[in-house]
Coordinates of C-alpha atoms in Angstrom, one line a residue:
M61 CA 30.4 3.3 -21.1
P62 CA 27.6 4.2 -23.5
T63 CA 28.5 5.5 -26.9
N64 CA 27.1 8.7 -28.5
F65 CA 26.2 6.8 -31.6
G66 CA 24.3 3.7 -31.2
D67 CA 25.4 0.5 -32.9
N68 CA 23.3 -1.7 -35.1
S69 CA 22.0 -3.8 -32.1
T70 CA 21.3 -2.6 -28.6
V71 CA 22.2 0.8 -27.3
V72 CA 22.7 0.5 -23.5
G73 CA 25.4 1.3 -20.9
E74 CA 27.6 -1.3 -19.3
P75 CA 25.2 -3.8 -17.9
P76 CA 25.9 -5.7 -14.7
Y77 CA 25.5 -9.0 -16.6
K78 CA 28.1 -8.1 -19.4
R79 CA 30.7 -10.8 -19.8
Q80 CA 34.3 -10.2 -19.1
D81 CA 35.3 -11.5 -22.6
D82 CA 32.7 -9.7 -24.7
T83 CA 35.0 -6.9 -25.9
Y84 CA 34.9 -8.6 -29.3
G85 CA 32.5 -11.2 -30.4
K86 CA 33.6 -14.9 -31.3
H87 CA 33.3 -14.2 -35.0
T88 CA 34.0 -10.5 -35.0
P89 CA 37.5 -9.2 -35.9
P90 CA 39.1 -6.5 -34.1
P91 CA 38.6 -2.9 -35.5
T92 CA 40.7 -2.0 -38.4
R93 CA 43.2 0.9 -38.5
A94 CA 40.6 3.1 -40.1
Q95 CA 38.1 2.2 -37.4
T96 CA 40.6 2.8 -34.6
S97 CA 41.2 6.3 -36.0
T98 CA 37.6 7.1 -36.2
Q99 CA 37.2 6.1 -32.6
G100 CA 38.8 9.4 -31.7
F101 CA 35.6 11.3 -32.8
T102 CA 33.5 9.7 -30.1
G103 CA 36.3 9.1 -27.5
Q104 CA 35.1 5.6 -26.8
E105 CA 35.4 2.0 -28.0
A106 CA 32.6 -0.1 -29.5
R107 CA 30.9 -2.6 -27.1
L108 CA 30.9 -5.7 -29.3
S109 CA 29.6 -9.0 -28.0
E110 CA 28.0 -12.1 -29.5
F111 CA 24.8 -10.0 -30.0
T112 CA 26.5 -7.2 -32.0
T113 CA 28.4 -6.7 -35.1
V114 CA 30.7 -3.7 -36.1
D115 CA 29.4 -0.4 -35.0
Y116 CA 28.7 1.6 -38.2
T117 CA 29.3 4.8 -36.4
I118 CA 33.1 4.2 -36.1
E119 CA 33.5 3.0 -39.7
E120 CA 35.6 4.8 -42.1
R121 CA 33.1 7.1 -43.8
P122 CA 34.2 9.9 -46.1
F123 CA 32.7 13.3 -45.2
F124 CA 31.2 12.3 -41.9
I125 CA 32.2 14.6 -38.9
P126 CA 30.8 14.1 -35.4
I127 CA 29.7 17.3 -33.7
G128 CA 32.2 18.0 -30.9
K129 CA 32.0 20.3 -27.9
N130 CA 32.6 23.6 -30.2
G131 CA 29.4 23.0 -32.0
V132 CA 28.1 22.9 -35.6
I133 CA 30.4 25.5 -37.1
E134 CA 33.6 23.7 -36.1
A135 CA 32.1 20.5 -37.6
L136 CA 31.2 22.2 -40.8
E137 CA 34.8 23.7 -41.2
K138 CA 36.3 20.2 -40.8
L139 CA 33.9 18.9 -43.4
D140 CA 34.8 21.8 -45.7
R141 CA 38.5 21.1 -45.4
Q142 CA 38.0 17.4 -46.2
L143 CA 36.0 18.2 -49.4
V144 CA 38.7 20.8 -50.4
E145 CA 41.4 18.2 -49.7
S146 CA 39.4 15.6 -51.9
G147 CA 39.2 18.0 -54.7
R148 CA 35.6 18.7 -54.4
T149 CA 33.7 21.9 -54.2
K150 CA 33.9 24.0 -51.0
L151 CA 31.0 23.7 -48.6
L152 CA 31.4 27.0 -46.9
S153 CA 30.8 30.2 -49.1
K154 CA 33.5 32.7 -49.6
K155 CA 31.1 35.6 -49.6
S156 CA 31.7 38.2 -47.0
P157 CA 28.8 39.9 -45.3
T158 CA 28.0 43.6 -45.3
D159 CA 25.8 45.7 -43.2
W160 CA 23.9 47.8 -45.7
T161 CA 21.9 45.7 -48.2
G162 CA 21.1 42.0 -49.3
R163 CA 20.0 38.9 -47.8
E164 CA 20.2 38.9 -44.0
V165 CA 21.6 36.1 -41.9
V166 CA 21.2 36.8 -38.2
P167 CA 23.3 35.3 -35.4
G168 CA 22.2 31.7 -34.7
Q169 CA 21.2 31.0 -38.3
L170 CA 22.7 29.4 -41.4
G171 CA 22.4 30.9 -44.9
L172 CA 21.7 28.2 -47.6
I173 CA 22.7 28.7 -51.1
N174 CA 22.2 26.2 -54.2
H175 CA 25.2 26.6 -56.3
G176 CA 24.4 24.5 -59.3
G177 CA 23.1 21.6 -57.3
S178 CA 25.9 21.7 -54.6
P179 CA 25.2 23.1 -51.2
K180 CA 26.8 26.5 -50.0
V181 CA 26.5 27.5 -46.4
L182 CA 26.8 30.9 -45.0
T183 CA 27.9 30.8 -41.3
K184 CA 28.7 34.5 -40.6
P185 CA 25.9 36.9 -39.7
G186 CA 25.2 40.0 -41.8
R187 CA 23.8 40.9 -45.2
Y188 CA 24.7 39.4 -48.5
P189 CA 24.0 41.6 -51.5
S190 CA 22.6 39.9 -54.6
F191 CA 23.1 40.3 -58.4
P192 CA 24.6 42.4 -59.8
L193 CA 26.5 43.6 -56.8
R194 CA 27.8 40.3 -56.2
N195 CA 28.4 37.3 -58.6
W196 CA 25.1 35.3 -58.0
W197 CA 25.5 33.5 -61.3
A198 CA 24.3 29.8 -61.2
R199 CA 23.4 30.6 -57.5
T200 CA 20.0 30.3 -55.8
W201 CA 19.3 31.9 -52.4
C202 CA 17.3 29.1 -50.6
G203 CA 16.7 30.9 -47.3
T204 CA 18.1 30.4 -43.7
T205 CA 17.8 27.6 -41.1
G206 CA 18.4 27.5 -37.3
L207 CA 21.9 26.7 -36.2
S208 CA 20.4 24.5 -33.4
D209 CA 17.7 22.7 -35.5
T210 CA 17.5 19.0 -34.7
V211 CA 17.7 18.0 -38.5
I212 CA 19.1 20.1 -41.4
D213 CA 18.9 18.3 -44.8
F214 CA 19.9 20.4 -47.8
Q215 CA 21.4 19.2 -51.1
G216 CA 23.1 16.2 -49.8
L217 CA 24.3 18.0 -46.6
T218 CA 22.9 16.5 -43.4
V219 CA 23.1 18.0 -39.9
V220 CA 21.6 16.1 -36.9
Q221 CA 21.7 17.3 -33.5
V222 CA 19.8 15.5 -30.7
S223 CA 19.4 16.6 -27.0
Q224 CA 18.7 14.6 -23.9
N225 CA 15.9 11.9 -24.1
Q226 CA 16.0 12.1 -27.8
A227 CA 17.5 9.5 -30.2
A228 CA 17.7 9.9 -33.9
V229 CA 17.4 6.8 -36.2
V230 CA 19.7 7.4 -39.4
S231 CA 20.2 5.4 -42.4
D232 CA 23.5 6.0 -44.2
P233 CA 24.1 5.8 -48.0
Q234 CA 24.9 2.1 -47.6
N235 CA 21.5 1.7 -45.9
H236 CA 23.2 0.8 -42.5
I237 CA 21.0 1.8 -39.5
F238 CA 22.6 3.5 -36.6
V239 CA 21.1 5.6 -33.6
I240 CA 22.5 8.8 -32.1
K241 CA 21.8 9.9 -28.7
N242 CA 22.7 13.2 -27.0
S243 CA 25.1 14.1 -29.8
G244 CA 25.2 14.8 -33.5
F245 CA 27.0 14.9 -36.8
V246 CA 27.5 16.7 -40.1
A247 CA 27.8 14.7 -43.2
Y248 CA 27.9 15.2 -47.0
A249 CA 26.8 12.4 -49.1
I250 CA 28.6 11.9 -52.2
E251 CA 26.8 8.5 -53.2
G252 CA 23.5 7.9 -51.7
T253 CA 21.9 9.9 -48.7
Y254 CA 21.8 10.2 -45.0
D255 CA 18.2 9.7 -44.1
V256 CA 16.8 10.6 -40.7
L257 CA 14.0 8.1 -40.3
S258 CA 12.7 9.2 -36.9
I259 CA 13.4 11.4 -33.8
V260 CA 12.3 9.3 -30.7
D261 CA 11.4 10.5 -27.2
Q262 CA 12.9 7.7 -25.2
T263 CA 11.0 8.3 -22.1
H264 CA 7.5 8.5 -23.6
L265 CA 7.3 5.5 -26.1
P266 CA 3.7 5.3 -27.3
N267 CA 3.0 1.5 -27.1
V268 CA 2.6 0.3 -23.5
V269 CA 3.0 -3.5 -22.9
K270 CA 0.9 -5.0 -20.2
D271 CA 0.6 -8.6 -19.0
K272 CA -2.8 -9.7 -20.3
L273 CA -3.5 -11.9 -17.3
T274 CA -2.3 -9.8 -14.2
G275 CA -2.6 -6.4 -15.8
V276 CA 1.1 -5.4 -14.6
T277 CA 2.7 -2.8 -16.8
L278 CA 5.8 -4.6 -18.3
G279 CA 7.2 -1.6 -20.3
S280 CA 6.8 0.4 -23.5
T281 CA 8.0 -0.1 -27.0
H282 CA 8.2 1.8 -30.2
E283 CA 9.2 0.6 -33.7
V284 CA 10.8 2.7 -36.4
K285 CA 9.9 1.7 -39.8
M286 CA 11.6 2.7 -43.3
N287 CA 9.9 2.7 -46.7
S288 CA 11.8 0.6 -49.3
N289 CA 11.0 0.4 -53.1
V290 CA 10.8 -3.2 -53.9
G291 CA 10.3 -2.8 -57.6
G292 CA 7.4 -1.9 -59.7
N293 CA 7.0 1.3 -57.9
K294 CA 5.9 -0.5 -54.8
Q295 CA 6.7 0.7 -51.4
K296 CA 7.0 -1.5 -48.4
E297 CA 7.7 -0.8 -44.8
Y298 CA 10.4 -2.5 -42.8
V299 CA 11.2 -2.2 -39.1
V300 CA 14.6 -1.1 -38.7
A301 CA 14.9 -0.1 -34.9
T302 CA 12.9 -1.0 -31.8
F303 CA 13.1 1.2 -28.8
L304 CA 12.5 -0.2 -25.3
N305 CA 11.8 1.6 -22.1
I306 CA 11.8 -0.8 -19.1
P307 CA 10.6 0.3 -15.7
A308 CA 12.3 -0.6 -12.4
S309 CA 12.0 -4.3 -11.3
N310 CA 11.3 -5.3 -14.9
C311 CA 13.6 -6.7 -17.6
A312 CA 13.6 -7.8 -21.3
I313 CA 14.9 -10.9 -23.0
L314 CA 16.7 -10.6 -26.4
Q315 CA 17.1 -13.6 -28.7
R316 CA 19.7 -14.1 -31.5
G317 CA 19.5 -17.6 -32.9
D318 CA 19.6 -20.0 -30.0
D319 CA 21.3 -17.4 -27.7
L320 CA 19.5 -15.3 -25.2
E321 CA 20.4 -12.1 -23.6
L322 CA 19.0 -10.4 -20.6
I323 CA 18.7 -6.5 -20.2
G324 CA 17.6 -4.7 -17.1
A325 CA 15.6 -1.7 -16.4
G326 CA 16.3 1.5 -18.5
Q327 CA 16.2 2.8 -22.1
S328 CA 17.4 0.4 -25.0
V329 CA 17.2 0.2 -28.7
I330 CA 17.5 -2.8 -31.0
T331 CA 18.8 -2.3 -34.7
N332 CA 20.4 -5.6 -35.6
P333 CA 17.9 -7.5 -37.7
S334 CA 19.2 -10.7 -36.4
V335 CA 18.3 -9.8 -32.8
T336 CA 14.6 -9.9 -31.7
L337 CA 12.7 -9.1 -28.6
R338 CA 11.7 -12.3 -27.0
G339 CA 9.5 -10.7 -24.2
L340 CA 9.2 -8.3 -21.4
F341 CA 8.9 -9.6 -17.8
T342 CA 8.4 -8.3 -14.2
L343 CA 10.4 -9.4 -11.4
G344 CA 7.8 -8.4 -8.8
E345 CA 5.2 -10.7 -7.0
N346 CA 2.1 -11.7 -9.0
Q347 CA -1.0 -13.6 -8.0
L348 CA -3.8 -15.1 -10.1
E349 CA -6.8 -17.4 -9.9
M350 CA -6.3 -20.2 -12.4
P351 CA -9.1 -22.8 -13.4
T352 CA -7.7 -26.3 -14.4
K353 CA -9.1 -28.7 -16.8
D354 CA -11.3 -31.7 -15.8
I355 CA -9.4 -34.1 -13.5
F356 CA -10.8 -37.6 -12.8
T357 CA -10.9 -39.1 -9.2
R358 CA -10.0 -42.6 -8.5
D359 CA -13.8 -43.6 -8.7
Q360 CA -13.9 -41.7 -12.2
V361 CA -15.9 -38.6 -11.1
P362 CA -14.7 -35.5 -13.1
V363 CA -13.9 -32.4 -11.0
K364 CA -12.8 -29.0 -12.0
L365 CA -10.5 -27.0 -9.6
T366 CA -9.9 -23.2 -9.2
I367 CA -6.3 -22.7 -8.1
Y368 CA -4.9 -19.6 -6.4
L369 CA -1.2 -18.9 -7.3
K370 CA 1.3 -16.4 -5.9
W371 CA 4.7 -16.4 -7.5
Q372 CA 7.7 -14.1 -8.3
L373 CA 9.9 -14.5 -11.4
T374 CA 13.6 -14.4 -10.5
E375 CA 15.4 -15.8 -13.5
P376 CA 13.6 -14.9 -16.7
L377 CA 16.4 -16.7 -18.8
K378 CA 15.4 -20.1 -17.3
L379 CA 11.8 -19.5 -18.2
T380 CA 12.6 -18.5 -21.9
T381 CA 15.1 -21.3 -22.3
H382 CA 12.2 -23.8 -21.4
G383 CA 10.1 -22.2 -24.2
Y384 CA 7.6 -20.4 -22.1
N385 CA 6.7 -16.7 -22.8
T386 CA 5.0 -16.1 -19.4
P387 CA 5.4 -17.5 -15.9
Y388 CA 1.7 -18.3 -15.9
D389 CA 2.2 -20.7 -18.9
A390 CA 4.8 -22.7 -17.1
L391 CA 2.9 -22.8 -13.9
R392 CA -0.4 -23.7 -15.5
D393 CA 1.1 -26.9 -17.3
K394 CA 3.0 -28.0 -14.1
T395 CA -0.1 -27.4 -11.8
Q396 CA -2.3 -29.3 -14.0
S397 CA 0.1 -32.3 -14.2
I398 CA 0.6 -32.3 -10.4
L399 CA -3.0 -32.0 -9.4
T400 CA -4.0 -34.7 -11.9
Q401 CA -1.6 -37.1 -10.3
I402 CA -2.9 -36.3 -6.7
V403 CA -6.6 -36.3 -7.6
A404 CA -6.3 -39.6 -9.4
H405 CA -5.3 -41.3 -6.1
L406 CA -8.3 -39.9 -4.2
D407 CA -12.0 -40.8 -3.8
Y408 CA -15.0 -38.4 -4.4
S409 CA -16.1 -38.9 -0.8
S410 CA -12.7 -37.7 0.4
M411 CA -13.0 -34.4 -1.5
V412 CA -16.5 -33.4 -1.4
K413 CA -16.8 -32.7 2.4
Q414 CA -14.1 -30.0 2.5
R415 CA -15.4 -26.7 1.0
S416 CA -12.2 -24.8 1.0
L417 CA -8.5 -25.9 1.1
G418 CA -6.0 -23.7 2.7
P419 CA -3.8 -23.3 5.8
D420 CA -6.7 -22.7 8.3
N421 CA -8.1 -26.1 7.7
M422 CA -5.2 -28.3 7.4
E423 CA -4.5 -28.8 11.2
D424 CA -7.0 -31.5 12.1
G425 CA -5.8 -34.9 10.9
N426 CA -9.0 -36.6 11.9
D427 CA -11.1 -34.7 9.3
P428 CA -12.6 -37.0 6.6
S429 CA -10.9 -35.0 3.9
S430 CA -7.5 -35.0 5.5
A431 CA -6.4 -37.3 2.7
F432 CA -6.9 -34.6 0.0
L433 CA -5.5 -31.9 2.4
D434 CA -2.4 -33.9 3.4
A435 CA -1.7 -34.6 -0.3
L436 CA -2.2 -31.0 -1.2
R437 CA 0.1 -29.9 1.7
S438 CA 2.9 -32.5 1.3
R439 CA 2.9 -33.2 -2.3
A440 CA 1.4 -30.3 -4.4
M441 CA 3.1 -27.5 -2.6
D442 CA 6.4 -29.2 -2.5
D443 CA 6.3 -30.4 -6.1
M444 CA 5.2 -27.3 -7.4
H445 CA 7.8 -25.2 -5.5
E446 CA 10.5 -27.6 -6.9
A447 CA 9.2 -27.5 -10.4
A448 CA 8.8 -23.8 -10.4
L449 CA 12.5 -23.3 -9.5
E450 CA 13.6 -25.1 -12.6
Y451 CA 11.8 -22.3 -14.6
G452 CA 13.3 -19.5 -12.4
I453 CA 10.0 -19.0 -10.4
V454 CA 9.6 -18.9 -6.8
L455 CA 6.1 -20.1 -5.9
K456 CA 5.0 -18.3 -2.6
D457 CA 1.4 -19.6 -2.1
L458 CA -0.9 -22.3 -3.5
A459 CA -4.5 -23.0 -2.6
V460 CA -7.6 -24.5 -4.0
I461 CA -10.4 -22.0 -3.5
D462 CA -13.2 -23.8 -5.5
R463 CA -14.0 -27.2 -7.2
Q464 CA -17.0 -28.2 -9.4
F465 CA -17.9 -32.0 -9.6
K466 CA -19.5 -33.2 -12.9
G467 CA -21.3 -36.3 -14.1
E468 CA -24.4 -38.2 -12.7
I469 CA -22.5 -39.7 -9.8
A470 CA -21.4 -36.2 -8.7
A471 CA -25.1 -34.9 -9.2
T472 CA -26.5 -37.7 -7.0
M473 CA -23.7 -37.3 -4.4
D474 CA -24.3 -33.6 -4.5
K475 CA -28.0 -34.1 -3.7
L476 CA -27.1 -36.3 -0.8
T477 CA -24.4 -34.0 0.4
T478 CA -26.8 -31.1 0.1
R479 CA -29.3 -32.9 2.1
A480 CA -26.6 -33.7 4.7
L481 CA -25.4 -30.2 4.8
Q482 CA -29.1 -29.0 5.2
A483 CA -29.5 -31.4 8.1
Q484 CA -26.3 -30.2 9.6
V485 CA -27.5 -26.6 9.2
E486 CA -30.8 -27.3 10.8
A487 CA -29.1 -29.1 13.7
A488 CA -26.8 -26.2 13.9
N489 CA -29.6 -23.8 13.8
V490 CA -31.4 -25.8 16.7
D491 CA -28.2 -25.9 18.7
R492 CA -28.0 -22.2 18.1
E493 CA -31.5 -21.5 19.4
N494 CA -31.0 -23.6 22.5
S495 CA -27.8 -21.9 23.0
N496 CA -29.6 -18.5 22.7
K497 CA -32.4 -19.6 25.2
V498 CA -29.8 -20.9 27.6
K499 CA -28.0 -17.6 27.4
Q500 CA -31.3 -15.6 27.8
E501 CA -32.1 -17.7 30.9
E502 CA -28.6 -17.1 32.2
G503 CA -28.9 -13.5 31.5
A504 CA -32.3 -13.3 33.4
L505 CA -30.7 -15.2 36.2
S506 CA -27.9 -12.9 36.4
V507 CA -30.3 -9.9 36.4
T508 CA -32.2 -11.5 39.3
R509 CA -29.1 -12.2 41.2
I510 CA -27.9 -8.6 40.7
K511 CA -31.3 -7.3 41.7
A512 CA -31.2 -9.4 45.0
Q513 CA -27.8 -8.3 45.7
S514 CA -29.0 -4.9 45.1
A515 CA -32.0 -5.3 47.5
N516 CA -29.7 -6.9 50.2
T517 CA -27.4 -3.9 49.9
Q518 CA -30.3 -1.6 50.2
A519 CA -31.7 -3.4 53.3
D520 CA -28.3 -3.4 54.9
A521 CA -28.1 0.3 54.3
E522 CA -31.7 0.9 55.8
A523 CA -30.9 -1.3 58.8
Y524 CA -27.7 0.5 59.4
R525 CA -29.6 3.8 59.1
V526 CA -32.2 2.7 61.6
I527 CA -29.5 1.4 64.1
A528 CA -27.6 4.6 63.7
A529 CA -30.6 6.7 64.2
A530 CA -31.5 4.6 67.5
K531 CA -28.0 5.1 68.6
A532 CA -28.2 8.7 68.2
Q533 CA -31.6 8.9 69.8
A534 CA -30.4 6.9 72.9
Q535 CA -27.3 9.1 73.0
K536 CA -29.5 12.1 72.9
V537 CA -31.8 10.8 75.7
R538 CA -28.9 9.8 77.8
I539 CA -27.2 13.2 77.3
E540 CA -30.6 14.9 78.2
A541 CA -31.1 12.8 81.2
E542 CA -27.6 13.4 82.4
A543 CA -28.1 17.1 81.8
Q544 CA -31.5 17.0 83.8
A545 CA -29.9 15.0 86.7
E546 CA -27.0 17.5 86.8
A547 CA -29.5 20.4 86.7
T548 CA -31.7 18.6 89.5
R549 CA -28.7 18.0 91.6
L550 CA -27.5 21.6 91.2
A551 CA -30.9 22.8 92.1
A552 CA -31.2 20.5 95.2
E553 CA -27.8 21.6 96.3
A554 CA -28.7 25.2 95.8
E555 CA -32.0 24.7 97.7
A556 CA -30.2 22.8 100.4
A557 CA -27.6 25.5 100.6
A558 CA -30.5 28.1 100.8
V559 CA -32.3 26.1 103.7
R560 CA -29.0 25.8 105.5
L561 CA -28.3 29.4 105.2
K562 CA -31.9 30.3 106.1
A563 CA -31.7 27.9 109.1
K564 CA -28.5 29.1 110.1
A565 CA -29.9 32.6 109.9
D566 CA -32.9 31.6 112.0
A567 CA -30.6 29.8 114.6
E568 CA -28.7 33.0 114.9
V569 CA -31.9 34.9 115.8
I570 CA -31.8 35.1 119.8
D571 CA -34.6 37.4 120.4
Q572 CA -37.7 35.5 121.7
F573 CA -40.2 37.9 120.2
A574 CA -38.5 37.5 116.7
R575 CA -38.8 33.7 117.1
E576 CA -42.4 34.0 117.9
M577 CA -43.1 36.2 115.0
E578 CA -41.3 33.9 112.7
M579 CA -43.4 30.8 113.9
R580 CA -46.5 32.9 113.4
R581 CA -45.4 33.7 109.9
V582 CA -45.0 30.0 109.1
E583 CA -48.4 29.3 110.5
V584 CA -49.9 31.8 108.3
S585 CA -48.1 30.5 105.2
R586 CA -49.3 26.9 106.1
I587 CA -52.9 27.9 106.5
K588 CA -52.7 29.9 103.2
A589 CA -51.4 26.9 101.5
F590 CA -53.9 24.4 102.8
G591 CA -56.9 26.6 103.4
S592 CA -58.6 28.0 106.5
K593 CA -60.7 25.0 107.2
T594 CA -57.8 22.4 107.4
V595 CA -57.3 20.7 110.8
F596 CA -53.7 20.0 111.5
V597 CA -53.3 16.9 113.7
P598 CA -50.1 15.9 115.2
S599 CA -48.6 12.6 114.0
D600 CA -46.4 11.8 116.7
S601 CA -48.9 11.6 119.6
A602 CA -52.1 9.8 120.7
G603 CA -54.1 12.0 118.5
S604 CA -52.4 10.5 115.6
Q605 CA -53.9 7.1 116.2
M606 CA -57.4 8.8 116.2
G607 CA -56.7 10.5 113.0
N608 CA -55.8 7.0 111.4
A609 CA -59.1 5.4 112.7
M610 CA -61.1 8.3 111.4
A611 CA -59.4 8.0 108.0
L612 CA -60.1 4.1 107.9
G613 CA -63.7 4.7 108.7
M614 CA -64.2 7.2 106.1
A615 CA -62.4 5.1 103.5
A616 CA -64.7 2.1 104.4
S617 CA -67.8 4.3 104.1
M618 CA -66.9 5.5 100.6
G619 CA -66.3 1.9 99.4
A620 CA -69.6 0.8 100.6
Q621 CA -71.3 3.6 98.5
Q622 CA -69.4 2.7 95.5
A623 CA -70.5 -1.1 95.8
V624 CA -74.2 -0.3 96.1
V625 CA -74.5 2.0 93.1
P626 CA -73.9 -0.8 90.5
S627 CA -76.4 -3.1 91.8
T628 CA -79.1 -0.5 91.7
S629 CA -78.3 0.3 88.1
G630 CA -78.4 -3.2 87.2
R631 CA -82.0 -3.7 88.3

């Protein structure tokens, strides 16, 4: 559990990495009787480990009273009783307030009186009359101060109260530095002074620490310094406390001699002069492009590589144990060593043809640069991963993204390679143009085929339309013919029926005169139909033969006349 008063080392809570046997350090004796009795003021035991010494806040200090739940007034009363019991002047004034005249002390304030160099405190609100109504001989009214002020320093009396997120760095009369968090104390210094060096806002420390390479924010720090007189009226500042604010997924490494200690995310403070901050680290993923030094191939051609690294630090203690301040320093040295060994066994020609090295171009084993790629895949990544684990680093990705060859041989080979690449580019361009032309012709052929299919479809549609029209016309004619035939049949039947009826009617006429008259009427109708000059010859008697002869003779005469007319016109 965290203490209200910080020790002279690191003020933190119970960390997950705390050892089971770190209640007392190897060289730290158990707390004395006086120390044990003082623990009652804080209600907690000191956290002592190999990184800490005795917590100065639990030492036997005369006239040092922690502020409890009842506030400053109760602590002042306890301090006053201790002073009286030791035969010293009272701290609290015996004067009683009035309500009609004098110096005024309102509720929430303390009245301060200088009594011959000793402090007197008025805690009761009211008015305090001055001389001659009250005995103010050798007393000087010094005003009032707020009861809840963070720091009250008056004539050797020191009152410190800090709230949440605040921390007070205090130097006691023996120049021991301790830190107070979320609590306070009341003290009267008989020999020396209690100096409040600084009140720190732990959540907004001014100095932000970032990784210079990756730009990741590692945390924030603040150093509290104390002025000391080193002789000859010379003042010098000394760092007495270092505050840390470590974000989530980050950590810090503390060092004391050859021992290292890991502290996690949170707010911490270092006051032990033998404990130093080794460094701040992030436990998240990082990535960086790293240039290497010149490496010589087997045929002595220098080459400079640019490496892409992606890693995650998992055990910072391993890294600092090997003497590295950042994961990049460890990876840089190991990467340079491994790549030097790989490139030293390869020729320039096996490296120059491959422009980039990554997982996308490591599949074809027939590639001329497969020797370099195989070496990178089988040796560099495996060796780097194994080496990084020794430093507490997990290597997640490694790739060579660029290389530069140097020297005359490299320049000559670069020219030849450039020409070869140009020829390849030109051949690729020709192939591309041919491919484009082929695609254009294929596209035109496809368009023609589609047009032909469209014409065929249109012709089929037109033929179908003509056939359908012809079928419709034929059907129409057939229907009309059938209708006409039916109409004719019906008309013939009607006419026949009329003739039969008329014949029947005529047959039923028995009067001779009526019969004669009907025949006369038929004769009249026939003459009227053919004319009055018409000669009717019977066709069923001898006269019919004469009629036929007369008709043949007349026809022959007409034919002879038609034959004579053309010959006359011809002459």
